PDB file of C-alpha atoms and ligand atoms in Angstrom:
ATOM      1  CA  UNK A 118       3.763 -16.074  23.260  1.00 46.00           C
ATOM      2  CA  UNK A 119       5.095 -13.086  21.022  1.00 46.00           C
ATOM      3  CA  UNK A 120       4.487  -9.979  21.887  1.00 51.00           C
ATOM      4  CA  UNK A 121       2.457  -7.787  19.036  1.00 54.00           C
ATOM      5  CA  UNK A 122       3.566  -4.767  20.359  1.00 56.00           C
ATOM      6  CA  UNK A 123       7.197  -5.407  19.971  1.00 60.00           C
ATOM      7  CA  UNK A 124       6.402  -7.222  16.681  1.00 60.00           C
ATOM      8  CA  UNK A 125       4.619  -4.409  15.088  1.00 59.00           C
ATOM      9  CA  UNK A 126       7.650  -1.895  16.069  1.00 60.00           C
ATOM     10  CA  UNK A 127      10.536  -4.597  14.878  1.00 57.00           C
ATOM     11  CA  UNK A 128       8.418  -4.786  11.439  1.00 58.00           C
ATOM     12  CA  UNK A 129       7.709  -0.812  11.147  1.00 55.00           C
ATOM     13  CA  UNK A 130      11.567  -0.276  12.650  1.00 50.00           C
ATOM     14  CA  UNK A 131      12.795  -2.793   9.635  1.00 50.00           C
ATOM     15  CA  UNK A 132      10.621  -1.261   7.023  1.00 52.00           C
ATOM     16  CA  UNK A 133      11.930   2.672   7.548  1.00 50.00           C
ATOM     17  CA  UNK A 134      15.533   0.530   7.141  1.00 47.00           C
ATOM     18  CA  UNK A 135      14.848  -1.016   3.818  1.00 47.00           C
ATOM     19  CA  UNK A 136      13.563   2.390   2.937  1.00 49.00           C
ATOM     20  CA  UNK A 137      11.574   2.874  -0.359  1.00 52.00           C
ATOM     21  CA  UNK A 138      12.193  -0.380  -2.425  1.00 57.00           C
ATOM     22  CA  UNK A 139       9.901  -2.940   0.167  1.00 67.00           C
ATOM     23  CA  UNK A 140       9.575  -6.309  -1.072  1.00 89.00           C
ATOM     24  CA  UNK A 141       5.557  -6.120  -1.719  1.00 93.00           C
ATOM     25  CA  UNK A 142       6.209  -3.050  -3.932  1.00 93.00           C
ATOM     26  CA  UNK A 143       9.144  -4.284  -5.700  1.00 94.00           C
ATOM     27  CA  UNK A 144       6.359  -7.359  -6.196  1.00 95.00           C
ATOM     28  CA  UNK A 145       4.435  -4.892  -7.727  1.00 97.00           C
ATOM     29  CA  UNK A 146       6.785  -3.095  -9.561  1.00 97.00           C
ATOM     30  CA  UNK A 147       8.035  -6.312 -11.674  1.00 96.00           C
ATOM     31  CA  UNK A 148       4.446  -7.394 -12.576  1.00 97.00           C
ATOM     32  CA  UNK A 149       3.887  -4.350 -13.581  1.00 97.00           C
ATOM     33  CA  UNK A 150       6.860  -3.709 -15.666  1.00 97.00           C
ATOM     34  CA  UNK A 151       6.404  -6.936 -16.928  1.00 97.00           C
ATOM     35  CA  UNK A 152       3.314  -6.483 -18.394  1.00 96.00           C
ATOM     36  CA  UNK A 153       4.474  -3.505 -20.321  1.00 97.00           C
ATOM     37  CA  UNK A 154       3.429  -0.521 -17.653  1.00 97.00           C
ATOM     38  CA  UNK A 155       5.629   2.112 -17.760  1.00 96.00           C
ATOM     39  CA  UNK A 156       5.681   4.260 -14.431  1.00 97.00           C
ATOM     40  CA  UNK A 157       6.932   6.873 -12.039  1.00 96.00           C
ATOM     41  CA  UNK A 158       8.388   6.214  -8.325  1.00 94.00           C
ATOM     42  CA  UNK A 159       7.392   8.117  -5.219  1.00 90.00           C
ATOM     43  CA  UNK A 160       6.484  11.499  -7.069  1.00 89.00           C
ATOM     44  CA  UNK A 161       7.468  14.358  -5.090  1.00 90.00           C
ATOM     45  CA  UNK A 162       5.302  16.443  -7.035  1.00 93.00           C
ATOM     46  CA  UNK A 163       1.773  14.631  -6.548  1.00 96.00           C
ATOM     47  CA  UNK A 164      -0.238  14.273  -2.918  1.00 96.00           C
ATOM     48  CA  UNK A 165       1.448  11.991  -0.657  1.00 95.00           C
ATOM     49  CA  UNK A 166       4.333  10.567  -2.991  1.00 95.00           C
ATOM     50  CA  UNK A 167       2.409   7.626  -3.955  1.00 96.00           C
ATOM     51  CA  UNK A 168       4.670   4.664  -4.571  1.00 96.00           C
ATOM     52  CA  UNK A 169       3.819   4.487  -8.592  1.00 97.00           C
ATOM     53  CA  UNK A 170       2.815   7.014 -10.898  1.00 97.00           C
ATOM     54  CA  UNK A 171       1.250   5.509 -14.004  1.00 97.00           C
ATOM     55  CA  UNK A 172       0.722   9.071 -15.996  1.00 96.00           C
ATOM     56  CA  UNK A 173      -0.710   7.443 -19.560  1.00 96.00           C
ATOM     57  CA  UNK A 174      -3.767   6.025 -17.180  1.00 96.00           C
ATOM     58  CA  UNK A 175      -3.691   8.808 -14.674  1.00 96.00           C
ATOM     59  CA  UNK A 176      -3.719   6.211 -11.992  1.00 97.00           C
ATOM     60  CA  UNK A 177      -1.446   6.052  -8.665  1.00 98.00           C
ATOM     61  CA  UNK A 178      -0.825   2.935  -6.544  1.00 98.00           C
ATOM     62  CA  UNK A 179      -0.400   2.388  -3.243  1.00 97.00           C
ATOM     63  CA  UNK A 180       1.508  -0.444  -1.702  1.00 96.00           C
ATOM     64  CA  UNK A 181      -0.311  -0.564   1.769  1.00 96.00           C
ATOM     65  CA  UNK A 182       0.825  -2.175   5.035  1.00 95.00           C
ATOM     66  CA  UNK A 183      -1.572  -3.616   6.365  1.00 96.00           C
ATOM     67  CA  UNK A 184      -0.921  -2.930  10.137  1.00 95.00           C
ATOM     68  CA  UNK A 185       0.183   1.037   9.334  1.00 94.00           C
ATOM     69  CA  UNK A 186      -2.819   1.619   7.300  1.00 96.00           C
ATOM     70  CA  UNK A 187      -4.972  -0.119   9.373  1.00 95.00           C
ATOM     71  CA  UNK A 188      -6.544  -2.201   6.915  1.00 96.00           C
ATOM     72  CA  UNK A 189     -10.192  -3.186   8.200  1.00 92.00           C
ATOM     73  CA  UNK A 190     -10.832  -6.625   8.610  1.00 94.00           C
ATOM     74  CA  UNK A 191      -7.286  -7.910   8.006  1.00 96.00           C
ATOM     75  CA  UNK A 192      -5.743 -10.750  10.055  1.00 94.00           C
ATOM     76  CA  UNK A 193      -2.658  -8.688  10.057  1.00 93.00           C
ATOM     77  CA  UNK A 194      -4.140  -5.760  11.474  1.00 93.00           C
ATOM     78  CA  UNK A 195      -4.149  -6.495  15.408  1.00 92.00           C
ATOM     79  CA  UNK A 196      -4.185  -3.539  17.826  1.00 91.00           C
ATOM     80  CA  UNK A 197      -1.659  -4.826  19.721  1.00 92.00           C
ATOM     81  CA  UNK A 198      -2.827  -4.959  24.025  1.00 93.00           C
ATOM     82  CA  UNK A 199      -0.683  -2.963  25.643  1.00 94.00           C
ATOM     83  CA  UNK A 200      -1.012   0.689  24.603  1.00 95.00           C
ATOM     84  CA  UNK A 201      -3.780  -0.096  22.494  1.00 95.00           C
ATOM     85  CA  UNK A 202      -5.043   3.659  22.526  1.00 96.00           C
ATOM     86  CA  UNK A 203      -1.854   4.903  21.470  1.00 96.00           C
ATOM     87  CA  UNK A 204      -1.565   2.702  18.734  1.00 95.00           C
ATOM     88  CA  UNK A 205      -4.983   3.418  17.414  1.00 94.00           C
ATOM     89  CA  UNK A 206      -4.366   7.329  17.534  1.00 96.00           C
ATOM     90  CA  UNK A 207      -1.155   6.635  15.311  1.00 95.00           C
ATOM     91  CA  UNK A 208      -2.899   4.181  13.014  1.00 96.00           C
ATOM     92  CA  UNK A 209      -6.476   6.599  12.414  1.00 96.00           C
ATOM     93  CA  UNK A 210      -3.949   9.252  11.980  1.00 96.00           C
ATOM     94  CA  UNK A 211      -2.348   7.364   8.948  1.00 96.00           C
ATOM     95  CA  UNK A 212      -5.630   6.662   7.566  1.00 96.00           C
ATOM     96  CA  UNK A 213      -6.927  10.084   7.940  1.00 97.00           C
ATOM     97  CA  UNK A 214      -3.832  10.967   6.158  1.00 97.00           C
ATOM     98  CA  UNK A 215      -4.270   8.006   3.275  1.00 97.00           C
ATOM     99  CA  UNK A 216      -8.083   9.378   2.646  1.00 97.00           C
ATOM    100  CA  UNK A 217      -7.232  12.892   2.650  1.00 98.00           C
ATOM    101  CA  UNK A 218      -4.381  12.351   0.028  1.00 98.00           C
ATOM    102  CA  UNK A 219      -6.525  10.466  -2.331  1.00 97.00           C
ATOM    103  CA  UNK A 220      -9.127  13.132  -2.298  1.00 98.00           C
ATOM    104  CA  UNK A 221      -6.584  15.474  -3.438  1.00 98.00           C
ATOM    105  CA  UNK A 222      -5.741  13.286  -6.232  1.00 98.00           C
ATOM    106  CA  UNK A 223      -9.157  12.989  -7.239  1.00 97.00           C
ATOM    107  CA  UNK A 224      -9.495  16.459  -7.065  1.00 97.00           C
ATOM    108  CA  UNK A 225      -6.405  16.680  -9.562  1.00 97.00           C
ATOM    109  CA  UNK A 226      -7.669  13.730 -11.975  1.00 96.00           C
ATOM    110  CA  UNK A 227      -6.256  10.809 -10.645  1.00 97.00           C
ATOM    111  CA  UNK A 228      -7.502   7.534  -9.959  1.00 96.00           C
ATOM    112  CA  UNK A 229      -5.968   6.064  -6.589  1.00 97.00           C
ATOM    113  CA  UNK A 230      -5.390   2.166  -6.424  1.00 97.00           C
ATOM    114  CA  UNK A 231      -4.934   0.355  -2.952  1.00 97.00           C
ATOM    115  CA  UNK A 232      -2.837  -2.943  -3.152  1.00 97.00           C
ATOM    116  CA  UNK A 233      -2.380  -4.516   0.567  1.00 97.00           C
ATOM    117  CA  UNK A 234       0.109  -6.261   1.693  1.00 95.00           C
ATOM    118  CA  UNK A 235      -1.642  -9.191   2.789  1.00 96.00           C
ATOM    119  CA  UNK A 236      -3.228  -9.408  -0.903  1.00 97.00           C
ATOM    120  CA  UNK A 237       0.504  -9.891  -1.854  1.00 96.00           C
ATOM    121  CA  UNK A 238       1.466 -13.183   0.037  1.00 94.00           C
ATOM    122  CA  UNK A 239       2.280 -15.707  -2.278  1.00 92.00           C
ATOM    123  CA  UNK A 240      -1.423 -17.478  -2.347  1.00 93.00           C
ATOM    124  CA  UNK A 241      -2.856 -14.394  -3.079  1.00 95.00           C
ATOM    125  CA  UNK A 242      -0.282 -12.720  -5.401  1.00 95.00           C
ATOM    126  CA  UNK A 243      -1.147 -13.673  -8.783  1.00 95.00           C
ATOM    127  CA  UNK A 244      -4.862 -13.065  -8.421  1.00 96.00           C
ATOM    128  CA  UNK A 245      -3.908  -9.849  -6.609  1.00 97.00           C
ATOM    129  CA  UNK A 246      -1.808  -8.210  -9.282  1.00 97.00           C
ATOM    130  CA  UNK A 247      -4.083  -9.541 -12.653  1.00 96.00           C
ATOM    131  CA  UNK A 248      -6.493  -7.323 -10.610  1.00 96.00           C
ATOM    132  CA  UNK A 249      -4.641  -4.710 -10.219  1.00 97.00           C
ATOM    133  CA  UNK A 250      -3.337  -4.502 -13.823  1.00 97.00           C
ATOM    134  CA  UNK A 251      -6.809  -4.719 -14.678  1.00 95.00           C
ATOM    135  CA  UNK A 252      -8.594  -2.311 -12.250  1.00 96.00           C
ATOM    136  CA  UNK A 253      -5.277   0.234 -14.068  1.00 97.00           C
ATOM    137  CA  UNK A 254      -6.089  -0.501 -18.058  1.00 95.00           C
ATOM    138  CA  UNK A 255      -9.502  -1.097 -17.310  1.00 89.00           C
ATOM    139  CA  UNK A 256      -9.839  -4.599 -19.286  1.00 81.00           C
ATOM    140  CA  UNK A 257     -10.985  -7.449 -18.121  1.00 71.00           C
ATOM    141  CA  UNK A 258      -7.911 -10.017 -18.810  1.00 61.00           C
ATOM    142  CA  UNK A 259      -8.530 -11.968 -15.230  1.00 54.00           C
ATOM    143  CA  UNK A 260     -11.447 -14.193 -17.128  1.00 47.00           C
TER     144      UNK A 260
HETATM  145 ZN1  LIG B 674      -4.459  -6.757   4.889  1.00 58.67          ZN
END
């Protein structure tokens, strides 16, 4: 059996590799652009670089993993059993961090979207994103 502990590092290890350009948010990133969205990458000057800046809608997006940001009620999110309290620590620490920096942006004006990682695997992709670009330009295009 695999251990989730040495899973979870492998996958946050590989994902400070890759850097910046992670497959889910290049995912999002083409949709996006694709549909004529015009945006900013990893802002240094706004709260917690969010990944895009979409200034015309005053709207940031986050591309969320859903182990790091401890996404409630996720099949991906699984304290892993062996240092399960220092994992937790890390994790509440992150999301402390994620609900702190979207009350700044609030505070400044802008909207902050969530878009998981799990809502990005292939079955859920399309669905994912048409709500995405929708919760963004505030139509209702899914129907
Ligand atoms: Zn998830």
């Amino acid at each position: 059996m695999a251990d989730v502990h040495d899973r979870a590092t492998r996958s946050y290890n590989m994902s400070r590799v890759k850097g910046k350009d992670t497959k889910p948010e290049m995912q999002v990133r083409k949709y996006l652009h694709a549909k004529g969205l015009r945006y900013r990458l990893h802002s240094k000057t706004l709260p917690g670089k969010p990944d895009l800046v979409l200034t015309k809608y005053h709207t940031v997006i986050f591309v969320n993993g859903c182990f790091w940001h401890g996404h409630e009620g996720c099949k991906y999110f699984v304290l892993p059993k062996t240092r399960t309290e220092w994992w937790l620590d890390k994790i509440e620490e992150t999301t402390r961090r994620d609900n702190k920096i979207m009350d700044e942006l609030k505070e400044r004006g802008w909207s902050s979207l969530v878009i998981w990682e799990c809502e990005l695997k292939p079955k859920k992709r399309d669905i994912s994103l048409k709500r995405l670009y929708n919760l963004i330009t505030k139509t209702e295009e899914l129907n």
